[in-house]
Short mmCIF file of C-alpha atoms in Angstrom, two decimals:
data_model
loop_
_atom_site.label_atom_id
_atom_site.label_comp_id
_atom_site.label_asym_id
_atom_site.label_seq_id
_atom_site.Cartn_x
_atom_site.Cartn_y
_atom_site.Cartn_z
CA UNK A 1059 77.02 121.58 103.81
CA UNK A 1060 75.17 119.52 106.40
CA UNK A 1061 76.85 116.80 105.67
CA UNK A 1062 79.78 114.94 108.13
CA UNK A 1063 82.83 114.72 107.46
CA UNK A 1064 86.14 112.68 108.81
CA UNK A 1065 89.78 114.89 108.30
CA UNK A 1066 92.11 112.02 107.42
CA UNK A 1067 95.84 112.60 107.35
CA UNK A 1068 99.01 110.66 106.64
CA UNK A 1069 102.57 112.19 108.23
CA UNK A 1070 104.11 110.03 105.75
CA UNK A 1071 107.91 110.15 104.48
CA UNK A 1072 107.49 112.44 101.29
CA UNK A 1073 104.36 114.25 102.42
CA UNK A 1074 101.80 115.17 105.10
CA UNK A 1075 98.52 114.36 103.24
CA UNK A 1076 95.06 115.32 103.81
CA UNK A 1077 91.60 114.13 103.10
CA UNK A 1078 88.16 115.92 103.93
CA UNK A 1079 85.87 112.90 103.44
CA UNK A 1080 81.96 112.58 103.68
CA UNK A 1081 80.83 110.16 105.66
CA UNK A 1082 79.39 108.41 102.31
CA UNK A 1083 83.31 108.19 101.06
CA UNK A 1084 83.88 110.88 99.04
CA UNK A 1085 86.54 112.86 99.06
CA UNK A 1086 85.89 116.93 98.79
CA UNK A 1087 89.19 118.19 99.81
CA UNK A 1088 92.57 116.62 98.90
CA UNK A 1089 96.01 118.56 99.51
CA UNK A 1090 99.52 117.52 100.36
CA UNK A 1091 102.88 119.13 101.73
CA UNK A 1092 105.73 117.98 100.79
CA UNK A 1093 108.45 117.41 103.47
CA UNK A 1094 112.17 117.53 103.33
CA UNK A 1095 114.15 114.88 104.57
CA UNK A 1096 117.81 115.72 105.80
CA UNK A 1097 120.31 113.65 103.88
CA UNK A 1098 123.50 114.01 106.00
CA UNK A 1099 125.84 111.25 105.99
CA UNK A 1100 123.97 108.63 105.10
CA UNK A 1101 121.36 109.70 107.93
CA UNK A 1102 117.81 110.51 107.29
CA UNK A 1103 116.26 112.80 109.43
CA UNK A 1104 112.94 115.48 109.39
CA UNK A 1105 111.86 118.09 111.46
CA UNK A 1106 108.88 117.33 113.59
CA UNK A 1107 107.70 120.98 113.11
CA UNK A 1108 107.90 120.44 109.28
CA UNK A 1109 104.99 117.97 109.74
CA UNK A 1110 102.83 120.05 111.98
CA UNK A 1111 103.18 123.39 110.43
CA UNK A 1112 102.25 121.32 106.94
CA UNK A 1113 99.22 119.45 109.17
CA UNK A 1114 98.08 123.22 110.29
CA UNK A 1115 98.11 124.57 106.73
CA UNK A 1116 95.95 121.26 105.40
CA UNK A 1117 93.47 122.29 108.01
CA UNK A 1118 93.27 125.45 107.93
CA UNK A 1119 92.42 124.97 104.03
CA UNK A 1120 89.45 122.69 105.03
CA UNK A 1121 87.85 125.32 107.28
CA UNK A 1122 88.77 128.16 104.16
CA UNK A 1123 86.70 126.09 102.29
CA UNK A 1124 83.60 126.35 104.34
CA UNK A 1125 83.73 123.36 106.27
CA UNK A 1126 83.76 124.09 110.29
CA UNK A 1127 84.71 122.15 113.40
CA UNK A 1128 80.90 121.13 113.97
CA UNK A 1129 81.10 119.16 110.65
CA UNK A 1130 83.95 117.07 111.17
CA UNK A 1131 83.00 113.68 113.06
CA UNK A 1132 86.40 112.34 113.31
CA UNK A 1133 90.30 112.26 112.46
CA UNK A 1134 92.18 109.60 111.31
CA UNK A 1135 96.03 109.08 111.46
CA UNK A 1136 98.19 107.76 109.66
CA UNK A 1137 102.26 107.92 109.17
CA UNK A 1138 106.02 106.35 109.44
CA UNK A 1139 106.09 104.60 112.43
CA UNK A 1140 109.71 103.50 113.64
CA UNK A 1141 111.17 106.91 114.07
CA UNK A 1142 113.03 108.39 117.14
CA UNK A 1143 111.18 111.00 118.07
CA UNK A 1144 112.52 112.89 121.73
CA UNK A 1145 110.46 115.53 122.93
CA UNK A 1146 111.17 118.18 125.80
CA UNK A 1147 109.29 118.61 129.11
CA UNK A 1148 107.34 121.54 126.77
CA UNK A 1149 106.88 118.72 123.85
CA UNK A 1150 109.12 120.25 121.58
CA UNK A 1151 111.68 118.17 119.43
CA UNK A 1152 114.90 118.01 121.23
CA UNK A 1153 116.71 117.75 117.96
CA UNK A 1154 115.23 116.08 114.27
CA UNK A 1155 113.73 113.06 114.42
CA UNK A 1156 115.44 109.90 113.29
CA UNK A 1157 114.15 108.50 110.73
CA UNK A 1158 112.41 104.23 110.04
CA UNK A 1159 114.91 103.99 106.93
CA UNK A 1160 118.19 105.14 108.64
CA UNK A 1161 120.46 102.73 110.22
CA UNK A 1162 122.83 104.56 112.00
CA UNK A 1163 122.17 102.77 114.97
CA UNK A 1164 123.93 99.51 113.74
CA UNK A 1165 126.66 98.93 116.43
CA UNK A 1166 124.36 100.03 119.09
CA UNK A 1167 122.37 96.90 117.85
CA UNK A 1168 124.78 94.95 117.69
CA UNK A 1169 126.02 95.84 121.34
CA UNK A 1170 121.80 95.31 122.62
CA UNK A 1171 121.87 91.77 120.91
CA UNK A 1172 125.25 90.86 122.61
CA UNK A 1173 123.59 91.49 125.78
CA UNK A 1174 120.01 90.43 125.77
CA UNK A 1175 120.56 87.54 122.81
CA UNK A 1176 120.04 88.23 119.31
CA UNK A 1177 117.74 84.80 119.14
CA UNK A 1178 116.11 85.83 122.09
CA UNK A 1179 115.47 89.42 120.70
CA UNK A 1180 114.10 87.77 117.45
CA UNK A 1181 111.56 85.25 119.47
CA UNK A 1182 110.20 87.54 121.68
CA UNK A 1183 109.62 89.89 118.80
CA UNK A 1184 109.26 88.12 115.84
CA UNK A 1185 111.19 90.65 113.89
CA UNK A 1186 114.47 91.25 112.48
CA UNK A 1187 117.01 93.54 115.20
CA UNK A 1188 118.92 96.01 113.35
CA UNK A 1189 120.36 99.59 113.45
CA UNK A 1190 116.95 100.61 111.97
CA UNK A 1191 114.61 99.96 114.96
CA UNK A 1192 114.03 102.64 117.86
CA UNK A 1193 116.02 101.59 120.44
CA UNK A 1194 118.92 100.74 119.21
CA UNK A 1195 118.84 104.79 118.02
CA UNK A 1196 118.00 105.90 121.27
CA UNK A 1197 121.57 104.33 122.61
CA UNK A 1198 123.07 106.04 119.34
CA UNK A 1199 121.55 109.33 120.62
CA UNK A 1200 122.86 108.62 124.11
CA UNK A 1201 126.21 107.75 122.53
CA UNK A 1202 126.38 110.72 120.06
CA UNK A 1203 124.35 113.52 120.99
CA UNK A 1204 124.19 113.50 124.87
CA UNK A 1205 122.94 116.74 125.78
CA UNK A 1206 119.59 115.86 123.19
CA UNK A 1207 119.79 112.88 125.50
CA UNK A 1208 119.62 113.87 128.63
CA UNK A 1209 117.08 116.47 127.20
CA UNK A 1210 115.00 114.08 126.33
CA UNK A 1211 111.37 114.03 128.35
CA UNK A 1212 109.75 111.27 126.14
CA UNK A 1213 110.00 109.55 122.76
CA UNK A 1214 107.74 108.86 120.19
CA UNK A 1215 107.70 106.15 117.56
CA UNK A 1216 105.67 107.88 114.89
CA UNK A 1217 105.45 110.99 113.11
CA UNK A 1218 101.22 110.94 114.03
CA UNK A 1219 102.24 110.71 117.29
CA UNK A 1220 104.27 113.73 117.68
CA UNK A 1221 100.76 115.34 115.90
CA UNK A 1222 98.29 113.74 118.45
CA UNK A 1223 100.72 115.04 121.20
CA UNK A 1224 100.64 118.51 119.65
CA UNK A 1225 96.92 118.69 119.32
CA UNK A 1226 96.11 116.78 122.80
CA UNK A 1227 98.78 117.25 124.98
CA UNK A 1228 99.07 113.56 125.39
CA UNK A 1229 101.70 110.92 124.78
CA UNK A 1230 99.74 107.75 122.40
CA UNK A 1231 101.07 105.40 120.12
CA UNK A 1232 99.61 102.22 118.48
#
């Protein structure tokens, strides 16, 4: 096995996925986790440790399979981006994450766009402003679950995130 290899893995909404690849393209390990998503409400929510215990167990079976540290060249991420995702001062998950699809957050969009301008909002941006996007959940959290709030160190936007943080100890997003 002197080959190189890149560990590729998607946080995605269903699954975490992973891919040993050689550098040539081939795939020589593929597993995935399912996840479960919290249906409460109409709310869709996941548990940040859901993703990184199933992360750990993907590689973990790469290195059971004979492939070590020295052989991996790289990792690429991948996974839902649009979440609310707070982290403590230890980056732990104050509370589930929120998830892209749920629009809970639809008043507290309404209220931002009543205040800054919807059409301004939409210029600036170029996208739509709904209950959906980040912020607008961040005032919902504020609103509805204050003591996650004020617990709140940082936020992340994407379930890769809350893995790079885990495995670096530093706050990135794309």
């Amino acid at each position: 096995k002197s080959m190189k290899y890149i560990a590729t893995f998607d946080i995605g909404t269903t699954a975490v996925k992973g891919v040993l690849v050689s550098i040539e393209g081939t795939p020589v390990i593929t597993r995935s986790i399912n996840i479960e998503t919290i249906f409460d409400y109409g709310f869709k929510e996941q548990c940040p440790l859901d993703w990184y215990m199933a992360f750990c167990a993907i590689s973990k079976e790469f290195f059971a399979n004979g492939y070590s540290s020295a052989d991996i060249i790289g990792i690429a991420m991948s996974g839902q981006m649009q979440d609310l995702i707070p982290v403590d001062e230890n980056n732990m998950p104050v509370g589930n994450a929120i998830l892209y699809s749920d629009g809970r957050a639809e008043k507290q969009a309404k209220e931002i766009a009543e205040i800054v301008g919807l059409k301004e909002i939409v210029e600036s941006t170029g996208n739509n402003f709904d209950g959906s996007l980040t912020f607008p959940k961040l005032l919902w959290l504020k609103h509805n679950h204050f003591n996650d709030y004020q617990n709140t160190f940082k936020l992340l936007i994407s379930s890769k995130d809350y893995i790079i943080l885990r495995l670096t100890d530093c706050f990135v997003a794309d």
